Amino acid sequence: MILVITIILSSRYYPLFEEVGTEFVIRTGNILYMQGDRSSNLYLVKSGRVRMFYIGENGKVVTYRIIGEGAIDR
């Protein structure tokens, strides 16, 4: 079983993340990390949307979540 938790953060807290993290831009169509990769990072979406998906056993792309501004995910 997989438990997925997404937290929505007010923009007033963004500076706290900026102090300790690294800001970068992911352009439309680029991939942040791949299925099966381990991630020990926490990601804050400051603007735009991020689509999370995996490749099913049949080879088809399955979108399981779309998160937007203020979302924190791992």
PDB file of N, CA, C and O in Angstrom:
ATOM      1  N   MET A   1       0.839  -1.171   0.000  1.00  0.00           N
ATOM      2  CA  MET A   1       0.000   0.000   0.000  1.00  0.00           C
ATOM      3  C   MET A   1       0.892   1.244   0.000  1.00  0.00           C
ATOM      4  O   MET A   1       1.920   1.292   0.650  1.00  0.00           O
ATOM      5  N   ILE A   2       0.450   2.267  -0.714  1.00  0.00           N
ATOM      6  CA  ILE A   2       1.158   3.535  -0.778  1.00  0.00           C
ATOM      7  C   ILE A   2       0.257   4.614  -0.216  1.00  0.00           C
ATOM      8  O   ILE A   2      -0.892   4.745  -0.612  1.00  0.00           O
ATOM      9  N   LEU A   3       0.790   5.384   0.708  1.00  0.00           N
ATOM     10  CA  LEU A   3       0.071   6.505   1.279  1.00  0.00           C
ATOM     11  C   LEU A   3       0.626   7.775   0.663  1.00  0.00           C
ATOM     12  O   LEU A   3       1.829   8.032   0.729  1.00  0.00           O
ATOM     13  N   VAL A   4      -0.237   8.557   0.039  1.00  0.00           N
ATOM     14  CA  VAL A   4       0.190   9.787  -0.618  1.00  0.00           C
ATOM     15  C   VAL A   4      -0.405  10.967   0.133  1.00  0.00           C
ATOM     16  O   VAL A   4      -1.610  11.043   0.319  1.00  0.00           O
ATOM     17  N   ILE A   5       0.459  11.868   0.577  1.00  0.00           N
ATOM     18  CA  ILE A   5       0.010  13.052   1.298  1.00  0.00           C
ATOM     19  C   ILE A   5       0.546  14.276   0.581  1.00  0.00           C
ATOM     20  O   ILE A   5       1.735  14.369   0.291  1.00  0.00           O
ATOM     21  N   THR A   6      -0.335  15.221   0.291  1.00  0.00           N
ATOM     22  CA  THR A   6       0.079  16.482  -0.289  1.00  0.00           C
ATOM     23  C   THR A   6      -0.374  17.588   0.646  1.00  0.00           C
ATOM     24  O   THR A   6      -1.519  17.613   1.077  1.00  0.00           O
ATOM     25  N   ILE A   7       0.521  18.500   0.957  1.00  0.00           N
ATOM     26  CA  ILE A   7       0.234  19.631   1.830  1.00  0.00           C
ATOM     27  C   ILE A   7       0.180  20.878   0.970  1.00  0.00           C
ATOM     28  O   ILE A   7       1.030  21.082   0.101  1.00  0.00           O
ATOM     29  N   ILE A   8      -0.814  21.738   1.209  1.00  0.00           N
ATOM     30  CA  ILE A   8      -0.903  23.012   0.509  1.00  0.00           C
ATOM     31  C   ILE A   8      -0.431  24.101   1.469  1.00  0.00           C
ATOM     32  O   ILE A   8      -0.961  24.243   2.564  1.00  0.00           O
ATOM     33  N   LEU A   9       0.563  24.864   1.047  1.00  0.00           N
ATOM     34  CA  LEU A   9       1.218  25.848   1.897  1.00  0.00           C
ATOM     35  C   LEU A   9       0.894  27.258   1.418  1.00  0.00           C
ATOM     36  O   LEU A   9       0.932  27.529   0.220  1.00  0.00           O
ATOM     37  N   SER A  10       0.607  28.153   2.331  1.00  0.00           N
ATOM     38  CA  SER A  10       0.388  29.559   2.004  1.00  0.00           C
ATOM     39  C   SER A  10       1.686  30.165   1.481  1.00  0.00           C
ATOM     40  O   SER A  10       2.776  29.844   1.976  1.00  0.00           O
ATOM     41  N   SER A  11       1.578  31.059   0.515  1.00  0.00           N
ATOM     42  CA  SER A  11       2.773  31.678  -0.083  1.00  0.00           C
ATOM     43  C   SER A  11       3.585  32.479   0.933  1.00  0.00           C
ATOM     44  O   SER A  11       4.763  32.735   0.713  1.00  0.00           O
ATOM     45  N   ARG A  12       3.001  32.853   2.040  1.00  0.00           N
ATOM     46  CA  ARG A  12       3.768  33.612   3.036  1.00  0.00           C
ATOM     47  C   ARG A  12       4.896  32.768   3.653  1.00  0.00           C
ATOM     48  O   ARG A  12       5.821  33.294   4.252  1.00  0.00           O
ATOM     49  N   TYR A  13       4.813  31.438   3.501  1.00  0.00           N
ATOM     50  CA  TYR A  13       5.847  30.548   4.035  1.00  0.00           C
ATOM     51  C   TYR A  13       6.933  30.212   3.012  1.00  0.00           C
ATOM     52  O   TYR A  13       7.919  29.564   3.339  1.00  0.00           O
ATOM     53  N   TYR A  14       6.772  30.640   1.761  1.00  0.00           N
ATOM     54  CA  TYR A  14       7.763  30.342   0.733  1.00  0.00           C
ATOM     55  C   TYR A  14       9.171  30.783   1.130  1.00  0.00           C
ATOM     56  O   TYR A  14      10.136  30.056   0.886  1.00  0.00           O
ATOM     57  N   PRO A  15       9.343  31.974   1.736  1.00  0.00           N
ATOM     58  CA  PRO A  15      10.706  32.398   2.108  1.00  0.00           C
ATOM     59  C   PRO A  15      11.426  31.411   3.029  1.00  0.00           C
ATOM     60  O   PRO A  15      12.653  31.287   2.962  1.00  0.00           O
ATOM     61  N   LEU A  16      10.697  30.697   3.858  1.00  0.00           N
ATOM     62  CA  LEU A  16      11.332  29.699   4.726  1.00  0.00           C
ATOM     63  C   LEU A  16      11.980  28.593   3.903  1.00  0.00           C
ATOM     64  O   LEU A  16      13.072  28.131   4.212  1.00  0.00           O
ATOM     65  N   PHE A  17      11.303  28.169   2.849  1.00  0.00           N
ATOM     66  CA  PHE A  17      11.850  27.145   1.961  1.00  0.00           C
ATOM     67  C   PHE A  17      13.016  27.704   1.156  1.00  0.00           C
ATOM     68  O   PHE A  17      13.998  27.016   0.902  1.00  0.00           O
ATOM     69  N   GLU A  18      12.896  28.962   0.740  1.00  0.00           N
ATOM     70  CA  GLU A  18      13.953  29.575  -0.054  1.00  0.00           C
ATOM     71  C   GLU A  18      15.254  29.714   0.740  1.00  0.00           C
ATOM     72  O   GLU A  18      16.335  29.665   0.168  1.00  0.00           O
ATOM     73  N   GLU A  19      15.147  29.887   2.052  1.00  0.00           N
ATOM     74  CA  GLU A  19      16.337  30.017   2.893  1.00  0.00           C
ATOM     75  C   GLU A  19      17.146  28.722   2.967  1.00  0.00           C
ATOM     76  O   GLU A  19      18.366  28.752   3.050  1.00  0.00           O
ATOM     77  N   VAL A  20      16.474  27.590   2.936  1.00  0.00           N
ATOM     78  CA  VAL A  20      17.172  26.309   3.146  1.00  0.00           C
ATOM     79  C   VAL A  20      17.229  25.433   1.904  1.00  0.00           C
ATOM     80  O   VAL A  20      17.945  24.440   1.888  1.00  0.00           O
ATOM     81  N   GLY A  21      16.491  25.802   0.872  1.00  0.00           N
ATOM     82  CA  GLY A  21      16.429  24.950  -0.311  1.00  0.00           C
ATOM     83  C   GLY A  21      17.100  25.566  -1.515  1.00  0.00           C
ATOM     84  O   GLY A  21      17.763  26.602  -1.435  1.00  0.00           O
ATOM     85  N   THR A  22      16.929  24.912  -2.623  1.00  0.00           N
ATOM     86  CA  THR A  22      17.450  25.374  -3.905  1.00  0.00           C
ATOM     87  C   THR A  22      16.282  25.571  -4.844  1.00  0.00           C
ATOM     88  O   THR A  22      15.476  24.660  -5.047  1.00  0.00           O
ATOM     89  N   GLU A  23      16.182  26.762  -5.398  1.00  0.00           N
ATOM     90  CA  GLU A  23      15.090  27.053  -6.323  1.00  0.00           C
ATOM     91  C   GLU A  23      15.526  26.732  -7.747  1.00  0.00           C
ATOM     92  O   GLU A  23      16.642  27.064  -8.156  1.00  0.00           O
ATOM     93  N   PHE A  24      14.653  26.075  -8.495  1.00  0.00           N
ATOM     94  CA  PHE A  24      14.933  25.806  -9.897  1.00  0.00           C
ATOM     95  C   PHE A  24      13.628  25.753 -10.659  1.00  0.00           C
ATOM     96  O   PHE A  24      12.555  25.635 -10.071  1.00  0.00           O
ATOM     97  N   VAL A  25      13.724  25.873 -11.968  1.00  0.00           N
ATOM     98  CA  VAL A  25      12.559  25.902 -12.840  1.00  0.00           C
ATOM     99  C   VAL A  25      12.528  24.627 -13.661  1.00  0.00           C
ATOM    100  O   VAL A  25      13.538  24.229 -14.239  1.00  0.00           O
ATOM    101  N   ILE A  26      11.379  24.010 -13.696  1.00  0.00           N
ATOM    102  CA  ILE A  26      11.160  22.839 -14.555  1.00  0.00           C
ATOM    103  C   ILE A  26      10.219  23.291 -15.673  1.00  0.00           C
ATOM    104  O   ILE A  26       9.104  23.733 -15.405  1.00  0.00           O
ATOM    105  N   ARG A  27      10.673  23.212 -16.867  1.00  0.00           N
ATOM    106  CA  ARG A  27       9.865  23.633 -18.020  1.00  0.00           C
ATOM    107  C   ARG A  27       8.838  22.555 -18.381  1.00  0.00           C
ATOM    108  O   ARG A  27       9.044  21.366 -18.106  1.00  0.00           O
ATOM    109  N   THR A  28       7.772  22.980 -19.008  1.00  0.00           N
ATOM    110  CA  THR A  28       6.720  22.072 -19.451  1.00  0.00           C
ATOM    111  C   THR A  28       7.315  20.927 -20.256  1.00  0.00           C
ATOM    112  O   THR A  28       8.123  21.142 -21.156  1.00  0.00           O
ATOM    113  N   GLY A  29       6.928  19.714 -19.886  1.00  0.00           N
ATOM    114  CA  GLY A  29       7.393  18.530 -20.602  1.00  0.00           C
ATOM    115  C   GLY A  29       8.648  17.904 -20.019  1.00  0.00           C
ATOM    116  O   GLY A  29       8.973  16.770 -20.357  1.00  0.00           O
ATOM    117  N   ASN A  30       9.366  18.630 -19.167  1.00  0.00           N
ATOM    118  CA  ASN A  30      10.563  18.068 -18.545  1.00  0.00           C
ATOM    119  C   ASN A  30      10.178  17.191 -17.361  1.00  0.00           C
ATOM    120  O   ASN A  30       9.135  17.393 -16.746  1.00  0.00           O
ATOM    121  N   ILE A  31      11.045  16.249 -17.021  1.00  0.00           N
ATOM    122  CA  ILE A  31      10.760  15.293 -15.954  1.00  0.00           C
ATOM    123  C   ILE A  31      11.662  15.584 -14.770  1.00  0.00           C
ATOM    124  O   ILE A  31      12.880  15.730 -14.918  1.00  0.00           O
ATOM    125  N   LEU A  32      11.057  15.679 -13.594  1.00  0.00           N
ATOM    126  CA  LEU A  32      11.796  15.960 -12.363  1.00  0.00           C
ATOM    127  C   LEU A  32      12.521  14.715 -11.877  1.00  0.00           C
ATOM    128  O   LEU A  32      13.690  14.755 -11.550  1.00  0.00           O
ATOM    129  N   TYR A  33      11.807  13.598 -11.808  1.00  0.00           N
ATOM    130  CA  TYR A  33      12.444  12.316 -11.521  1.00  0.00           C
ATOM    131  C   TYR A  33      11.602  11.201 -12.110  1.00  0.00           C
ATOM    132  O   TYR A  33      10.434  11.391 -12.410  1.00  0.00           O
ATOM    133  N   MET A  34      12.222  10.058 -12.296  1.00  0.00           N
ATOM    134  CA  MET A  34      11.584   8.943 -13.003  1.00  0.00           C
ATOM    135  C   MET A  34      11.023   7.899 -12.044  1.00  0.00           C
ATOM    136  O   MET A  34      11.486   7.774 -10.900  1.00  0.00           O
ATOM    137  N   GLN A  35      10.096   7.163 -12.554  1.00  0.00           N
ATOM    138  CA  GLN A  35       9.513   6.036 -11.837  1.00  0.00           C
ATOM    139  C   GLN A  35      10.629   5.117 -11.358  1.00  0.00           C
ATOM    140  O   GLN A  35      11.537   4.775 -12.106  1.00  0.00           O
ATOM    141  N   GLY A  36      10.598   4.766 -10.075  1.00  0.00           N
ATOM    142  CA  GLY A  36      11.605   3.886  -9.513  1.00  0.00           C
ATOM    143  C   GLY A  36      12.770   4.619  -8.862  1.00  0.00           C
ATOM    144  O   GLY A  36      13.513   4.027  -8.094  1.00  0.00           O
ATOM    145  N   ASP A  37      12.941   5.915  -9.188  1.00  0.00           N
ATOM    146  CA  ASP A  37      13.997   6.703  -8.539  1.00  0.00           C
ATOM    147  C   ASP A  37      13.645   6.927  -7.075  1.00  0.00           C
ATOM    148  O   ASP A  37      12.484   7.109  -6.731  1.00  0.00           O
ATOM    149  N   ARG A  38      14.650   6.958  -6.241  1.00  0.00           N
ATOM    150  CA  ARG A  38      14.449   7.309  -4.833  1.00  0.00           C
ATOM    151  C   ARG A  38      14.607   8.821  -4.716  1.00  0.00           C
ATOM    152  O   ARG A  38      15.504   9.398  -5.301  1.00  0.00           O
ATOM    153  N   SER A  39      13.735   9.423  -3.953  1.00  0.00           N
ATOM    154  CA  SER A  39      13.827  10.862  -3.745  1.00  0.00           C
ATOM    155  C   SER A  39      13.800  11.150  -2.253  1.00  0.00           C
ATOM    156  O   SER A  39      12.888  10.736  -1.547  1.00  0.00           O
ATOM    157  N   SER A  40      14.803  11.857  -1.785  1.00  0.00           N
ATOM    158  CA  SER A  40      14.828  12.260  -0.384  1.00  0.00           C
ATOM    159  C   SER A  40      14.555  13.759  -0.277  1.00  0.00           C
ATOM    160  O   SER A  40      14.738  14.355   0.771  1.00  0.00           O
ATOM    161  N   ASN A  41      14.124  14.353  -1.377  1.00  0.00           N
ATOM    162  CA  ASN A  41      13.856  15.787  -1.419  1.00  0.00           C
ATOM    163  C   ASN A  41      12.386  16.089  -1.169  1.00  0.00           C
ATOM    164  O   ASN A  41      11.516  15.247  -1.379  1.00  0.00           O
ATOM    165  N   LEU A  42      12.139  17.313  -0.771  1.00  0.00           N
ATOM    166  CA  LEU A  42      10.797  17.830  -0.605  1.00  0.00           C
ATOM    167  C   LEU A  42      10.647  18.927  -1.645  1.00  0.00           C
ATOM    168  O   LEU A  42      11.526  19.789  -1.777  1.00  0.00           O
ATOM    169  N   TYR A  43       9.565  18.920  -2.409  1.00  0.00           N
ATOM    170  CA  TYR A  43       9.379  19.881  -3.482  1.00  0.00           C
ATOM    171  C   TYR A  43       8.185  20.778  -3.178  1.00  0.00           C
ATOM    172  O   TYR A  43       7.116  20.299  -2.821  1.00  0.00           O
ATOM    173  N   LEU A  44       8.370  22.085  -3.358  1.00  0.00           N
ATOM    174  CA  LEU A  44       7.313  23.070  -3.204  1.00  0.00           C
ATOM    175  C   LEU A  44       7.013  23.644  -4.582  1.00  0.00           C
ATOM    176  O   LEU A  44       7.914  24.158  -5.248  1.00  0.00           O
ATOM    177  N   VAL A  45       5.770  23.567  -5.006  1.00  0.00           N
ATOM    178  CA  VAL A  45       5.356  24.130  -6.287  1.00  0.00           C
ATOM    179  C   VAL A  45       4.981  25.586  -6.041  1.00  0.00           C
ATOM    180  O   VAL A  45       3.960  25.863  -5.419  1.00  0.00           O
ATOM    181  N   LYS A  46       5.820  26.515  -6.506  1.00  0.00           N
ATOM    182  CA  LYS A  46       5.552  27.934  -6.288  1.00  0.00           C
ATOM    183  C   LYS A  46       4.585  28.495  -7.318  1.00  0.00           C
ATOM    184  O   LYS A  46       3.847  29.430  -7.036  1.00  0.00           O
ATOM    185  N   SER A  47       4.590  27.937  -8.507  1.00  0.00           N
ATOM    186  CA  SER A  47       3.639  28.355  -9.537  1.00  0.00           C
ATOM    187  C   SER A  47       3.502  27.238 -10.553  1.00  0.00           C
ATOM    188  O   SER A  47       4.372  26.389 -10.679  1.00  0.00           O
ATOM    189  N   GLY A  48       2.403  27.258 -11.249  1.00  0.00           N
ATOM    190  CA  GLY A  48       2.146  26.237 -12.256  1.00  0.00           C
ATOM    191  C   GLY A  48       1.575  24.958 -11.668  1.00  0.00           C
ATOM    192  O   GLY A  48       1.058  24.958 -10.554  1.00  0.00           O
ATOM    193  N   ARG A  49       1.666  23.895 -12.444  1.00  0.00           N
ATOM    194  CA  ARG A  49       1.153  22.592 -12.031  1.00  0.00           C
ATOM    195  C   ARG A  49       2.176  21.518 -12.344  1.00  0.00           C
ATOM    196  O   ARG A  49       2.981  21.662 -13.251  1.00  0.00           O
ATOM    197  N   VAL A  50       2.098  20.431 -11.581  1.00  0.00           N
ATOM    198  CA  VAL A  50       2.973  19.278 -11.800  1.00  0.00           C
ATOM    199  C   VAL A  50       2.088  18.042 -11.937  1.00  0.00           C
ATOM    200  O   VAL A  50       1.234  17.786 -11.094  1.00  0.00           O
ATOM    201  N   ARG A  51       2.294  17.314 -13.018  1.00  0.00           N
ATOM    202  CA  ARG A  51       1.547  16.069 -13.234  1.00  0.00           C
ATOM    203  C   ARG A  51       2.408  14.911 -12.777  1.00  0.00           C
ATOM    204  O   ARG A  51       3.575  14.796 -13.155  1.00  0.00           O
ATOM    205  N   MET A  52       1.818  14.057 -11.959  1.00  0.00           N
ATOM    206  CA  MET A  52       2.526  12.861 -11.493  1.00  0.00           C
ATOM    207  C   MET A  52       1.917  11.659 -12.200  1.00  0.00           C
ATOM    208  O   MET A  52       0.697  11.515 -12.247  1.00  0.00           O
ATOM    209  N   PHE A  53       2.802  10.845 -12.734  1.00  0.00           N
ATOM    210  CA  PHE A  53       2.320   9.702 -13.503  1.00  0.00           C
ATOM    211  C   PHE A  53       3.297   8.555 -13.409  1.00  0.00           C
ATOM    212  O   PHE A  53       4.422   8.713 -12.938  1.00  0.00           O
ATOM    213  N   TYR A  54       2.851   7.400 -13.838  1.00  0.00           N
ATOM    214  CA  TYR A  54       3.725   6.236 -13.949  1.00  0.00           C
ATOM    215  C   TYR A  54       3.381   5.504 -15.231  1.00  0.00           C
ATOM    216  O   TYR A  54       2.343   5.756 -15.842  1.00  0.00           O
ATOM    217  N   ILE A  55       4.270   4.636 -15.633  1.00  0.00           N
ATOM    218  CA  ILE A  55       4.038   3.812 -16.816  1.00  0.00           C
ATOM    219  C   ILE A  55       3.497   2.473 -16.330  1.00  0.00           C
ATOM    220  O   ILE A  55       4.160   1.757 -15.585  1.00  0.00           O
ATOM    221  N   GLY A  56       2.274   2.151 -16.741  1.00  0.00           N
ATOM    222  CA  GLY A  56       1.635   0.909 -16.321  1.00  0.00           C
ATOM    223  C   GLY A  56       2.272  -0.310 -16.965  1.00  0.00           C
ATOM    224  O   GLY A  56       3.101  -0.202 -17.877  1.00  0.00           O
ATOM    225  N   GLU A  57       1.870  -1.460 -16.478  1.00  0.00           N
ATOM    226  CA  GLU A  57       2.416  -2.723 -17.010  1.00  0.00           C
ATOM    227  C   GLU A  57       2.150  -2.879 -18.496  1.00  0.00           C
ATOM    228  O   GLU A  57       2.906  -3.529 -19.202  1.00  0.00           O
ATOM    229  N   ASN A  58       1.069  -2.257 -18.973  1.00  0.00           N
ATOM    230  CA  ASN A  58       0.727  -2.348 -20.396  1.00  0.00           C
ATOM    231  C   ASN A  58       1.456  -1.296 -21.229  1.00  0.00           C
ATOM    232  O   ASN A  58       1.229  -1.180 -22.427  1.00  0.00           O
ATOM    233  N   GLY A  59       2.338  -0.493 -20.564  1.00  0.00           N
ATOM    234  CA  GLY A  59       3.112   0.522 -21.267  1.00  0.00           C
ATOM    235  C   GLY A  59       2.410   1.860 -21.399  1.00  0.00           C
ATOM    236  O   GLY A  59       2.974   2.790 -21.966  1.00  0.00           O
ATOM    237  N   LYS A  60       1.194   1.961 -20.883  1.00  0.00           N
ATOM    238  CA  LYS A  60       0.448   3.222 -20.982  1.00  0.00           C
ATOM    239  C   LYS A  60       0.761   4.134 -19.802  1.00  0.00           C
ATOM    240  O   LYS A  60       1.010   3.685 -18.699  1.00  0.00           O
ATOM    241  N   VAL A  61       0.716   5.437 -20.065  1.00  0.00           N
ATOM    242  CA  VAL A  61       0.942   6.445 -19.034  1.00  0.00           C
ATOM    243  C   VAL A  61      -0.324   6.588 -18.196  1.00  0.00           C
ATOM    244  O   VAL A  61      -1.413   6.754 -18.736  1.00  0.00           O
ATOM    245  N   VAL A  62      -0.159   6.509 -16.872  1.00  0.00           N
ATOM    246  CA  VAL A  62      -1.286   6.644 -15.953  1.00  0.00           C
ATOM    247  C   VAL A  62      -1.027   7.857 -15.057  1.00  0.00           C
ATOM    248  O   VAL A  62      -0.088   7.852 -14.266  1.00  0.00           O
ATOM    249  N   THR A  63      -1.836   8.900 -15.217  1.00  0.00           N
ATOM    250  CA  THR A  63      -1.726  10.073 -14.354  1.00  0.00           C
ATOM    251  C   THR A  63      -2.472   9.767 -13.067  1.00  0.00           C
ATOM    252  O   THR A  63      -3.641   9.399 -13.100  1.00  0.00           O
ATOM    253  N   TYR A  64      -1.797   9.915 -11.924  1.00  0.00           N
ATOM    254  CA  TYR A  64      -2.459   9.630 -10.660  1.00  0.00           C
ATOM    255  C   TYR A  64      -2.669  10.870  -9.810  1.00  0.00           C
ATOM    256  O   TYR A  64      -3.399  10.835  -8.830  1.00  0.00           O
ATOM    257  N   ARG A  65      -2.048  11.988 -10.207  1.00  0.00           N
ATOM    258  CA  ARG A  65      -2.260  13.203  -9.439  1.00  0.00           C
ATOM    259  C   ARG A  65      -1.705  14.403 -10.189  1.00  0.00           C
ATOM    260  O   ARG A  65      -0.695  14.303 -10.880  1.00  0.00           O
ATOM    261  N   ILE A  66      -2.370  15.535 -10.038  1.00  0.00           N
ATOM    262  CA  ILE A  66      -1.875  16.811 -10.543  1.00  0.00           C
ATOM    263  C   ILE A  66      -1.913  17.770  -9.364  1.00  0.00           C
ATOM    264  O   ILE A  66      -2.950  17.917  -8.718  1.00  0.00           O
ATOM    265  N   ILE A  67      -0.766  18.388  -9.076  1.00  0.00           N
ATOM    266  CA  ILE A  67      -0.711  19.324  -7.962  1.00  0.00           C
ATOM    267  C   ILE A  67      -0.372  20.706  -8.494  1.00  0.00           C
ATOM    268  O   ILE A  67       0.209  20.845  -9.568  1.00  0.00           O
ATOM    269  N   GLY A  68      -0.756  21.737  -7.743  1.00  0.00           N
ATOM    270  CA  GLY A  68      -0.537  23.099  -8.197  1.00  0.00           C
ATOM    271  C   GLY A  68       0.140  23.954  -7.161  1.00  0.00           C
ATOM    272  O   GLY A  68       0.747  23.449  -6.196  1.00  0.00           O
ATOM    273  N   GLU A  69       0.023  25.249  -7.350  1.00  0.00           N
ATOM    274  CA  GLU A  69       0.708  26.225  -6.512  1.00  0.00           C
ATOM    275  C   GLU A  69       0.468  25.989  -5.029  1.00  0.00           C
ATOM    276  O   GLU A  69      -0.656  25.755  -4.596  1.00  0.00           O
ATOM    277  N   GLY A  70       1.556  26.015  -4.282  1.00  0.00           N
ATOM    278  CA  GLY A  70       1.493  25.844  -2.838  1.00  0.00           C
ATOM    279  C   GLY A  70       1.587  24.402  -2.382  1.00  0.00           C
ATOM    280  O   GLY A  70       1.723  24.133  -1.198  1.00  0.00           O
ATOM    281  N   ALA A  71       1.553  23.455  -3.314  1.00  0.00           N
ATOM    282  CA  ALA A  71       1.613  22.051  -2.948  1.00  0.00           C
ATOM    283  C   ALA A  71       3.043  21.649  -2.586  1.00  0.00           C
ATOM    284  O   ALA A  71       3.999  22.072  -3.224  1.00  0.00           O
ATOM    285  N   ILE A  72       3.152  20.863  -1.537  1.00  0.00           N
ATOM    286  CA  ILE A  72       4.436  20.308  -1.127  1.00  0.00           C
ATOM    287  C   ILE A  72       4.361  18.815  -1.346  1.00  0.00           C
ATOM    288  O   ILE A  72       3.402  18.176  -0.927  1.00  0.00           O
ATOM    289  N   ASP A  73       5.341  18.273  -1.990  1.00  0.00           N
ATOM    290  CA  ASP A  73       5.336  16.848  -2.265  1.00  0.00           C
ATOM    291  C   ASP A  73       6.741  16.299  -2.164  1.00  0.00           C
ATOM    292  O   ASP A  73       7.701  17.025  -2.206  1.00  0.00           O
ATOM    293  N   ARG A  74       6.833  15.019  -2.090  1.00  0.00           N
ATOM    294  CA  ARG A  74       8.114  14.334  -1.985  1.00  0.00           C
ATOM    295  C   ARG A  74       8.304  13.375  -3.112  1.00  0.00           C
ATOM    296  O   ARG A  74       7.473  12.725  -3.590  1.00  0.00           O
TER     297      ARG A  74
END
